[in-house]
CSV table of C-alpha atoms in Angstrom, one decimal:
chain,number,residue,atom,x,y,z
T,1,UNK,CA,0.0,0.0,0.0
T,2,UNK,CA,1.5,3.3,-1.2
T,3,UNK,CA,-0.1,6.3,-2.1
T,4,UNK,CA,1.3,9.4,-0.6
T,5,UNK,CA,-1.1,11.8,-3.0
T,6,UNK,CA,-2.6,14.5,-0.6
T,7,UNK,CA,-5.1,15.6,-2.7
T,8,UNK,CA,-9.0,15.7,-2.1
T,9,UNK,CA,-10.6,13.7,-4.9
T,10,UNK,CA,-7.8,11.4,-5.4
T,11,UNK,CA,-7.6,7.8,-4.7
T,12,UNK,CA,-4.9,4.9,-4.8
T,13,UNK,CA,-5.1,1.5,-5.9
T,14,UNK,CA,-3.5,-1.0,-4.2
T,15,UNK,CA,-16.2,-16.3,14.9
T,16,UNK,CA,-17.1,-13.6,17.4
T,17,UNK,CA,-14.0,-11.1,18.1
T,18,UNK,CA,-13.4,-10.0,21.7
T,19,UNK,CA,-14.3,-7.1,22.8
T,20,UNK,CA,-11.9,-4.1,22.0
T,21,UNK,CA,-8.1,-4.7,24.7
T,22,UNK,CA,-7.4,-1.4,26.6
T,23,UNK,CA,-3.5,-1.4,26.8
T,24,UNK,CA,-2.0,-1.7,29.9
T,25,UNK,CA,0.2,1.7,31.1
T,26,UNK,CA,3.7,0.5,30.4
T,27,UNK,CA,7.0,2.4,31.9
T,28,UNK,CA,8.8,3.9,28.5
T,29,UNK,CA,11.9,2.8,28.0
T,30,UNK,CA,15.3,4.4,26.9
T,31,UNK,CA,15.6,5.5,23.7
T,32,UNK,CA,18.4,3.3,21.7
T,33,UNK,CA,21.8,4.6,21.6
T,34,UNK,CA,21.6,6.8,18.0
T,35,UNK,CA,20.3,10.5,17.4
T,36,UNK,CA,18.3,12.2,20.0
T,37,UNK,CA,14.4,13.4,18.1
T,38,UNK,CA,12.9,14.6,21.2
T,39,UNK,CA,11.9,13.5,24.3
T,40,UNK,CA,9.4,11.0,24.7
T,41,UNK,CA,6.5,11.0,27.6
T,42,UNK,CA,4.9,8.4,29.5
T,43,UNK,CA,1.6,7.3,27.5
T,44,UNK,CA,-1.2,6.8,29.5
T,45,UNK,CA,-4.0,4.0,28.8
T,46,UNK,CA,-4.4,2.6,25.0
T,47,UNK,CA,-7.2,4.2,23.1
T,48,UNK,CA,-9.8,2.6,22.5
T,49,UNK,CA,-11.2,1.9,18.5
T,50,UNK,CA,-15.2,1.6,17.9
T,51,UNK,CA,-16.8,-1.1,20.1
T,52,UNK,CA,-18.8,-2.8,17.1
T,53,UNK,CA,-19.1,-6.9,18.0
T,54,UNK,CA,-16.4,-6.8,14.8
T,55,UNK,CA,-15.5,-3.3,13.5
T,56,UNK,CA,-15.1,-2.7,9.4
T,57,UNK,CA,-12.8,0.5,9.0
T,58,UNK,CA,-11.9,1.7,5.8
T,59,UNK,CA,-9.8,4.0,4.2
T,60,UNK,CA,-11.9,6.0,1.7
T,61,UNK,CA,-11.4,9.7,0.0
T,62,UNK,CA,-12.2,11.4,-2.8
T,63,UNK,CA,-15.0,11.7,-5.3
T,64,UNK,CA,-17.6,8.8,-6.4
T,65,UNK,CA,-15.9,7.1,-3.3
T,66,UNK,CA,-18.3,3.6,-2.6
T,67,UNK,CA,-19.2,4.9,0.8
T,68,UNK,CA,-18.9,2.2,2.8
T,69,UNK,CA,-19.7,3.7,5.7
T,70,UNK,CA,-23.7,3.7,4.9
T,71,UNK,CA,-23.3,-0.2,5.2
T,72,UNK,CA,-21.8,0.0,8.3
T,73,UNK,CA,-18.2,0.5,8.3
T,74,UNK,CA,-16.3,3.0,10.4
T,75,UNK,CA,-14.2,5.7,8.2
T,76,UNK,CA,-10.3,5.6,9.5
T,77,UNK,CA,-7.4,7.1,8.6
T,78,UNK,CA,-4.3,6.3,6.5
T,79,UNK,CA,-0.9,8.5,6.8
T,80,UNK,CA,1.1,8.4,3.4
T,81,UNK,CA,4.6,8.9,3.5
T,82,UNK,CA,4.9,12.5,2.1
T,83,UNK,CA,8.4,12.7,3.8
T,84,UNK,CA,9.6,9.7,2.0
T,85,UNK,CA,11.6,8.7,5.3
T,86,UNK,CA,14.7,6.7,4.8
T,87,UNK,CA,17.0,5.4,7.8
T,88,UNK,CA,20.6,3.8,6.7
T,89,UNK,CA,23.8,3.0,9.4
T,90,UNK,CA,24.7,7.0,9.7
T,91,UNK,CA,21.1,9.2,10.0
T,92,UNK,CA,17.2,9.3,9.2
T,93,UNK,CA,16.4,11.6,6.2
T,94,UNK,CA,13.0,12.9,4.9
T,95,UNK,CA,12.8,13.9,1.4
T,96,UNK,CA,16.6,13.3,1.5
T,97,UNK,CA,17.2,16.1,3.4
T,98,UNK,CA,16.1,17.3,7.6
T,99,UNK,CA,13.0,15.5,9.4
T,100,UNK,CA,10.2,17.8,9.5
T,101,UNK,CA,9.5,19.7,13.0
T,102,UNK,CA,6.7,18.2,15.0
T,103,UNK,CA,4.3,21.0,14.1
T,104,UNK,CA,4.6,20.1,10.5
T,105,UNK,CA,4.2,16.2,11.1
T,106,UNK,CA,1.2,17.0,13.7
T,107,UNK,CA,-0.5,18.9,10.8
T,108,UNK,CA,-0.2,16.3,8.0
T,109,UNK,CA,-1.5,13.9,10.6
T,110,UNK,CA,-5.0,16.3,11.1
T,111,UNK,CA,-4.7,16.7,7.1
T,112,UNK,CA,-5.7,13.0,6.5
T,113,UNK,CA,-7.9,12.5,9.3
T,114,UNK,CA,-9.7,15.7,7.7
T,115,UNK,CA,-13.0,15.8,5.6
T,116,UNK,CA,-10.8,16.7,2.4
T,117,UNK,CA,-8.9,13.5,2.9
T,118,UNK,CA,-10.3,10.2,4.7
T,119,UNK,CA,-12.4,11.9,7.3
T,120,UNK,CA,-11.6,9.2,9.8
T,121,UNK,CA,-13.4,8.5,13.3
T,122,UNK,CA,-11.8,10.4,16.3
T,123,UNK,CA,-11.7,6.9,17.7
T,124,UNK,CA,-10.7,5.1,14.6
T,125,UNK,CA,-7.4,3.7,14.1
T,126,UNK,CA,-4.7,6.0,12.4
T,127,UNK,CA,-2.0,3.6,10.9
T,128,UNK,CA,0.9,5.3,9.7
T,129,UNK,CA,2.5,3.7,5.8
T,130,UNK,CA,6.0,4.3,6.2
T,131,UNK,CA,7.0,1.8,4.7
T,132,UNK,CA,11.0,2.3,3.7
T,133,UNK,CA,11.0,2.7,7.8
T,134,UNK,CA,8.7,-0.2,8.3
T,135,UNK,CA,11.2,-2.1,11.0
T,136,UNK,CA,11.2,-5.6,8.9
T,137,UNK,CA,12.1,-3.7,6.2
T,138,UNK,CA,15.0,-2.1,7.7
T,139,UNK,CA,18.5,-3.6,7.4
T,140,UNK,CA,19.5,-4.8,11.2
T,141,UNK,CA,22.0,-3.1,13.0
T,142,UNK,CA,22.7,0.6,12.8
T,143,UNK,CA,20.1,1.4,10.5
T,144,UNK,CA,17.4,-0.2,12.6
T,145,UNK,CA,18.2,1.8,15.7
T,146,UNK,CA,17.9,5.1,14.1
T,147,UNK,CA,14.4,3.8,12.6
T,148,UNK,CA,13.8,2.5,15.7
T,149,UNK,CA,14.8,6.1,17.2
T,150,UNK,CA,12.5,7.7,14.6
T,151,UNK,CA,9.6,5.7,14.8
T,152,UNK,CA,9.2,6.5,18.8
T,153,UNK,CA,9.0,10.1,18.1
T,154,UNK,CA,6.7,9.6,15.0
T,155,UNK,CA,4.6,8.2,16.8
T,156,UNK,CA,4.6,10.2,19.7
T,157,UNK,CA,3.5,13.3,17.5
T,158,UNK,CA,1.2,11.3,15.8
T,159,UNK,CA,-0.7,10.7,19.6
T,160,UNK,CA,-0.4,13.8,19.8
T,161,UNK,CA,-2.3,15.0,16.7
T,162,UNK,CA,-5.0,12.1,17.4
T,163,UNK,CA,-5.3,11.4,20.9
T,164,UNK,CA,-8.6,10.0,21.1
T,165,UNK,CA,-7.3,7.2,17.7
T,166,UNK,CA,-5.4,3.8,18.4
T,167,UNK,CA,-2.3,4.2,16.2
T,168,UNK,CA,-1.0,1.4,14.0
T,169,UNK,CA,2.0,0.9,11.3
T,170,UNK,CA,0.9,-0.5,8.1
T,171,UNK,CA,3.2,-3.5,7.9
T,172,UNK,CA,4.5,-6.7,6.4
T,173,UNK,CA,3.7,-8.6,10.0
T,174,UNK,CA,4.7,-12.2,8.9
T,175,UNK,CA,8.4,-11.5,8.5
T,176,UNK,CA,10.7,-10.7,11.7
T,177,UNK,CA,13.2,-8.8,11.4
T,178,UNK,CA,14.0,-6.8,13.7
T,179,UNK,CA,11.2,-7.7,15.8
T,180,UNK,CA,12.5,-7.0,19.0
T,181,UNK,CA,12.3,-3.4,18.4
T,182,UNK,CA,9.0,-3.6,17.0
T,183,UNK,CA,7.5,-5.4,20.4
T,184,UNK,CA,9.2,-2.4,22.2
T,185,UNK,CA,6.9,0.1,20.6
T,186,UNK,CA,4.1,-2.0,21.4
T,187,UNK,CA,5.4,-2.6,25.0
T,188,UNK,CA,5.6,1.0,25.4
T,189,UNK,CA,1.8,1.5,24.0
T,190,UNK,CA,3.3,3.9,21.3
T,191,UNK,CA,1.7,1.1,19.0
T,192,UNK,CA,-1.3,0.4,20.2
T,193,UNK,CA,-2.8,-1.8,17.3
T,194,UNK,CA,-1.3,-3.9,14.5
T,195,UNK,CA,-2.5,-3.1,10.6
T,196,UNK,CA,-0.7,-6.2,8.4
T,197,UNK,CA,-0.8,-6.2,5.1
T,198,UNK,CA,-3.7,-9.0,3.7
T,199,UNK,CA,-4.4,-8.5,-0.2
T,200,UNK,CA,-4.9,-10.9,-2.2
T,201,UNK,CA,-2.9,-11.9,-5.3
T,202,UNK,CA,-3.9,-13.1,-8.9
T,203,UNK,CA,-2.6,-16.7,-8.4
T,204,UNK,CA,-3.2,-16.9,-4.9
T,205,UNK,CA,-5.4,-19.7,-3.5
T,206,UNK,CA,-7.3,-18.7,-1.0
T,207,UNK,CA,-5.4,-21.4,1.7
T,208,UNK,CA,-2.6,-19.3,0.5
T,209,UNK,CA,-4.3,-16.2,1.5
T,210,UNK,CA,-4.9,-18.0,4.5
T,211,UNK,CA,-1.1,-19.0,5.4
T,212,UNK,CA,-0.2,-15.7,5.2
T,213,UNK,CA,-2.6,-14.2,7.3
T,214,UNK,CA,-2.2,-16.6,9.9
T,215,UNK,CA,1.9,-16.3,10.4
T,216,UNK,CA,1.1,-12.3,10.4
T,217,UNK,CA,-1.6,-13.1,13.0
T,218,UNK,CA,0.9,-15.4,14.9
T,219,UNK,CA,3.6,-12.8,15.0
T,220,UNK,CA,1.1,-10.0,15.7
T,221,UNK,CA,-0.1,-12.0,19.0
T,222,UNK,CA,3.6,-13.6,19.8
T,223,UNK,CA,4.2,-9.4,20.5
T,224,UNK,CA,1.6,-7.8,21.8
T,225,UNK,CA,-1.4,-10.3,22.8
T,226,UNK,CA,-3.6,-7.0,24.2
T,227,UNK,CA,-3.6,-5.1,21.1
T,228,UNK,CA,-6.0,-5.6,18.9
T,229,UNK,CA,-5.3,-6.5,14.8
T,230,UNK,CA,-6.7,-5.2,12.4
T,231,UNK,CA,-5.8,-6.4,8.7
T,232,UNK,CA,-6.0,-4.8,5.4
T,233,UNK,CA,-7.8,-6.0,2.5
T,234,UNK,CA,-9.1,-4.4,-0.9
T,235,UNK,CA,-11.5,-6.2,-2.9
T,236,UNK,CA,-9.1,-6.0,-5.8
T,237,UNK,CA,-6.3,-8.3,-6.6
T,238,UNK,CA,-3.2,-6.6,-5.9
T,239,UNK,CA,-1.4,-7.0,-9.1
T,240,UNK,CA,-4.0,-5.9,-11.8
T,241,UNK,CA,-7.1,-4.2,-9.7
T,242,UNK,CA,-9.3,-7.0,-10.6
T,243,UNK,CA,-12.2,-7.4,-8.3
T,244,UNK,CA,-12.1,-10.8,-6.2
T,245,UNK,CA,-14.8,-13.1,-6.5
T,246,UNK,CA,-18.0,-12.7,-3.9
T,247,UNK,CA,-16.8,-16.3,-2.6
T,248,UNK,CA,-13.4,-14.8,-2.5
T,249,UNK,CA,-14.5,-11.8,-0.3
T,250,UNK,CA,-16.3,-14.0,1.7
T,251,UNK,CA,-13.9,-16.2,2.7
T,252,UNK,CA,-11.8,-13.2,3.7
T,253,UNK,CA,-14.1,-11.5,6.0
T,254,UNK,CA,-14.7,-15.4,7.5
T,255,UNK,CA,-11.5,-15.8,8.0
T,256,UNK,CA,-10.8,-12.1,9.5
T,257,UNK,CA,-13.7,-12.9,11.7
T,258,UNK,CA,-12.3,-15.9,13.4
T,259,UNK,CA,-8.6,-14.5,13.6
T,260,UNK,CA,-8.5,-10.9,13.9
T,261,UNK,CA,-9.9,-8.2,16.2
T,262,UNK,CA,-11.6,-5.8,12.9
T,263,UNK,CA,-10.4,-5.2,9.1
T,264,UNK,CA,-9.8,-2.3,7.6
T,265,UNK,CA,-10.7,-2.0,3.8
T,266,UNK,CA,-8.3,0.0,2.2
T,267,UNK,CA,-9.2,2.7,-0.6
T,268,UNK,CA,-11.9,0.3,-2.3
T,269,UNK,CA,-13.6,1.0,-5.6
T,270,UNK,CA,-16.8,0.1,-7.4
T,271,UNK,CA,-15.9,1.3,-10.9
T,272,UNK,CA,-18.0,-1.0,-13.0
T,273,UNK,CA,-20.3,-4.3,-13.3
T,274,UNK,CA,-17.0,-6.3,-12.3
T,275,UNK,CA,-17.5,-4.9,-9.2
T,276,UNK,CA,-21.2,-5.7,-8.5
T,277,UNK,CA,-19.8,-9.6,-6.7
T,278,UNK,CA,-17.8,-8.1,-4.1
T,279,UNK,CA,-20.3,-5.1,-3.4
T,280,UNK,CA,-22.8,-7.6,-3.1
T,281,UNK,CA,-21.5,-10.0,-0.6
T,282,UNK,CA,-20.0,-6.7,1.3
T,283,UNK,CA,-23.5,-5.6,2.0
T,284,UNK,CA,-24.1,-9.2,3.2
T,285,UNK,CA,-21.1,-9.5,5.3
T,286,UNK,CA,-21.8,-5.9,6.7
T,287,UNK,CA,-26.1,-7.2,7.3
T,288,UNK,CA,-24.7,-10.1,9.3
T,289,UNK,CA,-22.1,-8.2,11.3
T,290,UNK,CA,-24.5,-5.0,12.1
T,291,UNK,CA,-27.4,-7.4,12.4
T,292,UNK,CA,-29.3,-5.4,10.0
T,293,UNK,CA,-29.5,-8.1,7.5
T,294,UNK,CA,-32.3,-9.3,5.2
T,295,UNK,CA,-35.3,-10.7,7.0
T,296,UNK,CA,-38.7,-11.9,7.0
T,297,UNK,CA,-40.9,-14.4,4.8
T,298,UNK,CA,-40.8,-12.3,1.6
T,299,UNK,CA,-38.0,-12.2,0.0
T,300,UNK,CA,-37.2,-9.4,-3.2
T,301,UNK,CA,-35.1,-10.1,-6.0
T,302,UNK,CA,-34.5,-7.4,-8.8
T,303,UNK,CA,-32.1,-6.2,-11.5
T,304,UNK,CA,-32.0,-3.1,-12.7
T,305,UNK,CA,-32.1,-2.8,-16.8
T,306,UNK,CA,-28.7,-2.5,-17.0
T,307,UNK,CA,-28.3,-6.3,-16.5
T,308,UNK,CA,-26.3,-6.0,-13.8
T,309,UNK,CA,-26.3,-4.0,-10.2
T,310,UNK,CA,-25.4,-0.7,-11.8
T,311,UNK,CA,-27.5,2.7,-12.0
T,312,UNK,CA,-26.9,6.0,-13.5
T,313,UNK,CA,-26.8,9.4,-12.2
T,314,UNK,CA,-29.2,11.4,-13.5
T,315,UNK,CA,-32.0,8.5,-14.3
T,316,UNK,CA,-35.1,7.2,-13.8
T,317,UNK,CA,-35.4,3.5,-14.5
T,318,UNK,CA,-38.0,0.9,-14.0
T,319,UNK,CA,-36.8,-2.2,-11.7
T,320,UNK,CA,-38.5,-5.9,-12.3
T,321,UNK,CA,-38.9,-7.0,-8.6
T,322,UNK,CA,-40.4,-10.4,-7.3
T,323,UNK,CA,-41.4,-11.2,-4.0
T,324,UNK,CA,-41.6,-14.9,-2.9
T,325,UNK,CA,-42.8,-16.4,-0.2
T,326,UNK,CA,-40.1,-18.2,1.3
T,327,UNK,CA,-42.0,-19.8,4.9
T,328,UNK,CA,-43.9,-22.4,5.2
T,329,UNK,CA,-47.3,-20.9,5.6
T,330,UNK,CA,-49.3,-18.4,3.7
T,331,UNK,CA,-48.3,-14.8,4.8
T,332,UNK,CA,-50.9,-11.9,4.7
T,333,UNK,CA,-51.5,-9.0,2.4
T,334,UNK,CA,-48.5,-6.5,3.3
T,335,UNK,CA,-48.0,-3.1,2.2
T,336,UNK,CA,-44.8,-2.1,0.7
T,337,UNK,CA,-42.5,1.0,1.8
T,338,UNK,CA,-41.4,4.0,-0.5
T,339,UNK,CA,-37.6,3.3,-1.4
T,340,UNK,CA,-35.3,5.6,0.8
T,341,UNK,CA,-32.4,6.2,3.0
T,342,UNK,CA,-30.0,6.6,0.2
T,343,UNK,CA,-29.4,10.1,-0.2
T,344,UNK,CA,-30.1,11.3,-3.4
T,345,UNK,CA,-32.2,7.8,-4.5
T,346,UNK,CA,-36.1,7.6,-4.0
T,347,UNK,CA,-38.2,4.8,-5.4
T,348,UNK,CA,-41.6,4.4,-5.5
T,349,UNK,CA,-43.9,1.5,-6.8
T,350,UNK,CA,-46.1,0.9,-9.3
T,351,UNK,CA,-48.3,-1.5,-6.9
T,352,UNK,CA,-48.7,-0.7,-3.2
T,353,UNK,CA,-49.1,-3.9,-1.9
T,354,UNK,CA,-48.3,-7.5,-2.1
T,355,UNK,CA,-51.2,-10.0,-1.7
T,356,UNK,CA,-51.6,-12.8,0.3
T,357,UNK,CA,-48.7,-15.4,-0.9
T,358,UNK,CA,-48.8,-19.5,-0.6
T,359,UNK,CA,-45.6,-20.6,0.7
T,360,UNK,CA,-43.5,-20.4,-2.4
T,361,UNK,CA,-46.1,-18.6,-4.5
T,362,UNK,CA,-44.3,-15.4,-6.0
T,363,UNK,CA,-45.6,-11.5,-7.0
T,364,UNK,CA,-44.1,-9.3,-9.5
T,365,UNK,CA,-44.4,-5.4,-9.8
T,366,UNK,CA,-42.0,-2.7,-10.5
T,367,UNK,CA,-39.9,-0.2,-9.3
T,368,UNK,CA,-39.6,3.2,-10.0
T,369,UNK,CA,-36.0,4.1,-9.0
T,370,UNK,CA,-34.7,7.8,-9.6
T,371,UNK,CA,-31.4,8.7,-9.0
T,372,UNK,CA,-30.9,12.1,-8.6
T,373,UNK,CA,-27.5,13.8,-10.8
T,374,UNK,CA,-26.1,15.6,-7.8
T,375,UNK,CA,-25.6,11.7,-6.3
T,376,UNK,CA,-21.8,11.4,-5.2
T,377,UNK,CA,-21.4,7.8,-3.5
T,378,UNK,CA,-20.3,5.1,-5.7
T,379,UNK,CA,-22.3,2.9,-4.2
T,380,UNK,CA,-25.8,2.8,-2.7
T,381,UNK,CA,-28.1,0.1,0.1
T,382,UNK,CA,-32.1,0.4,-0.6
T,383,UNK,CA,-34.0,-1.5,1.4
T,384,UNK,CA,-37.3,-3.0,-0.4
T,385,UNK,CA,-39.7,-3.6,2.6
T,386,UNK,CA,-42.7,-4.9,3.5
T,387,UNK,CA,-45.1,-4.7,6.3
T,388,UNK,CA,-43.6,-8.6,6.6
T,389,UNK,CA,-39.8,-8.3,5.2
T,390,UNK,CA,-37.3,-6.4,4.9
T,391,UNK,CA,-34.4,-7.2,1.5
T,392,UNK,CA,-31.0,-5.4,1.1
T,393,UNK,CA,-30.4,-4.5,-2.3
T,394,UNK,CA,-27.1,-2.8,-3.4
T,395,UNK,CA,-26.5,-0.8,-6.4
T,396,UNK,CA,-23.4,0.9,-8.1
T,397,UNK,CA,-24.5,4.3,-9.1
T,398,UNK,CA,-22.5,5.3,-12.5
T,399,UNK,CA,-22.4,8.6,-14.3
């Protein structure tokens, strides 16, 4: 993951959890031998990230962003390496040249966790990408220790710009060097979270994805048991930006679920129809964990006349929609609800109610579906209710 853009409108390409771990105070330690970069306090407790039963952060700026947020994910924030940090055996550089003061470094901190950038929770985590400086990607010895060095007063400004946010280094969490150093930082609740890396690769099987995750999740716990993890996945393979299969996505999130502490999703898109799989078991995984799923005896299916899950800006179309009665017994005349909650989409239909149903007798109508032009969000979750049911539906909105 690299994107160190600071732009507004730009984006990059790349079982039951416990219950959120509040870090232990922890005396600092001394600083290793190498360059003094300021004095570093005591931290008090570990902040605390949101107390979902499994949180979903992602990383999301820009325009026609999917908005993942409106299926129940928390927005976080992402620090790019704008310095372009670099440690060797003699000094730490940034930009080749003096580290920044901690005013500057504080302000690029608030930048991202802005509204023009990723507009991340007070509370969310804040995982810092610095990844020449990442510690298992630092050559041992000298050049560790002034990383080492750097990284504790990084992240001591970066508490200090966010003190409310867990912070977190983006890293490669299934390799070890240097390790040692890395535990410290947790030790010393300057880390207070892990974010390893957990895309997913063209040729990749998923029990490959799997083996990797799980040495990252072994390390991650072999350090610091109490803090929680939180991978990072895109739905696109990391290679090419294809989007991963539905199953694929779903075995992720499963898999996430039963190992890790939360995910974030980092910088996702929904550009096209490819996309329509992933967005579509997203919603599902999201229903499940926010217990907002579909439910009742009526279930909805529908496609939009694209043929796909996509909509336009700017359109009105009709929507083919079914409702079958999926109990065992006959269910009762039930009216059904306007289309709302997605702002900027309103849908009305072209019959009011659906009639009394056999169990597995079906009714069709329509939908009227407008999409208003001024619609940003990539993505959008209707809802078509009854009195009796209640179906998520997810859509791509194109222009």
């Amino acid at each position: 993951m690299r994107n160190s853009t600071v732009q507004s409108g730009t984006t990059g390409q790349p079982g039951t959890s416990p219950a959120p771990r509040v870090g232990r105070m922890r005396r600092a330690t001394a600083v290793l031998a190498g360059p003094a970069l300021g004095a570093i306090p005591l931290l008090g407790t570990t902040p605390a990230a949101a107390a979902d039963p499994f949180p979903v952060f992602v990383n999301e700026r820009g325009a026609d962003r999917p908005t993942l947020e409106q299926f129940g994910s928390t927005r976080s924030t992402v620090v790019y390496d704008v310095f372009a940090f670099t440690c060797t055996a003699t000094s730490c550089t940034a930009n080749g040249g003096a580290l920044p003061t901690q005013a500057v470094f504080e302000a690029k901190v608030k930048e991202y966790m802005g509204a023009n950038q990723f507009g991340g929770a007070a509370t969310a985590p804040v995982v810092l990408d610095f990844e020449d400086i990442e510690l298992t990607q630092v050559a041992t010895g000298a050049a560790a220790t002034h990383a080492y060095n750097l990284w504790r007063t990084l992240l001591t400004w970066t508490h200090n710009a966010a003190p409310s946010a867990p912070v977190c280094h983006y890293g490669y969490d299934w390799l070890t060097q240097n390790q040692a150093l890395i535990k410290q930082l947790h030790d010393d609740d300057l880390l207070n979270c892990f974010a390893p890396r957990a895309y997913f690769y063209t040729a990749w099987t998923q029990a490959e994805w799997d083996q990797r995750l799980d040495e990252a999740v072994t390390h991650d716990r072999t350090i610091a048991p109490d803090h929680p993890i939180y991978p990072y996945v895109n739905p696109t393979t990391i290679e090419n930006g294809a989007y991963v299969s539905g199953n694929t996505w779903a075995h992720m999130f499963e898999q996430v679920k039963a190992k890790a502490d939360g995910v974030i999703v980092w910088e996702p898109t929904a550009a096209d129809s490819t996309a329509c799989n992933w967005v579509a078991q997203h919603s599902y995984e999201m229903g499940v964990i926010t217990g907002t799923g579909s439910s009742g005896p009526l279930k909805a299916t529908a496609t939009p006349p694209s043929g796909n899950c996509t909509v336009r800006r700017g359109t009105t179309v009709s929507v083919p929609v079914a409702f079958a009665n999926t109990s065992t017994t006959a269910t009762a005349a039930t009216a059904l609800t306007p289309v709302s909650g997605a702002t900027g989409i309103t849908g009305t239909w072209a019959s009011g109610t659906v009639p009394a149903l056999a169990p597995g007798a079906t009714y069709a109508t329509t939908l009227s579906l407008t999409v208003a032009p001024t619609r940003t969000a990539g993505t959008a979750l209707l809802h078509l209710k009854t009195g009796l049911s209640d179906t998520r539906m997810s859509v791509i909105v194109l222009n």
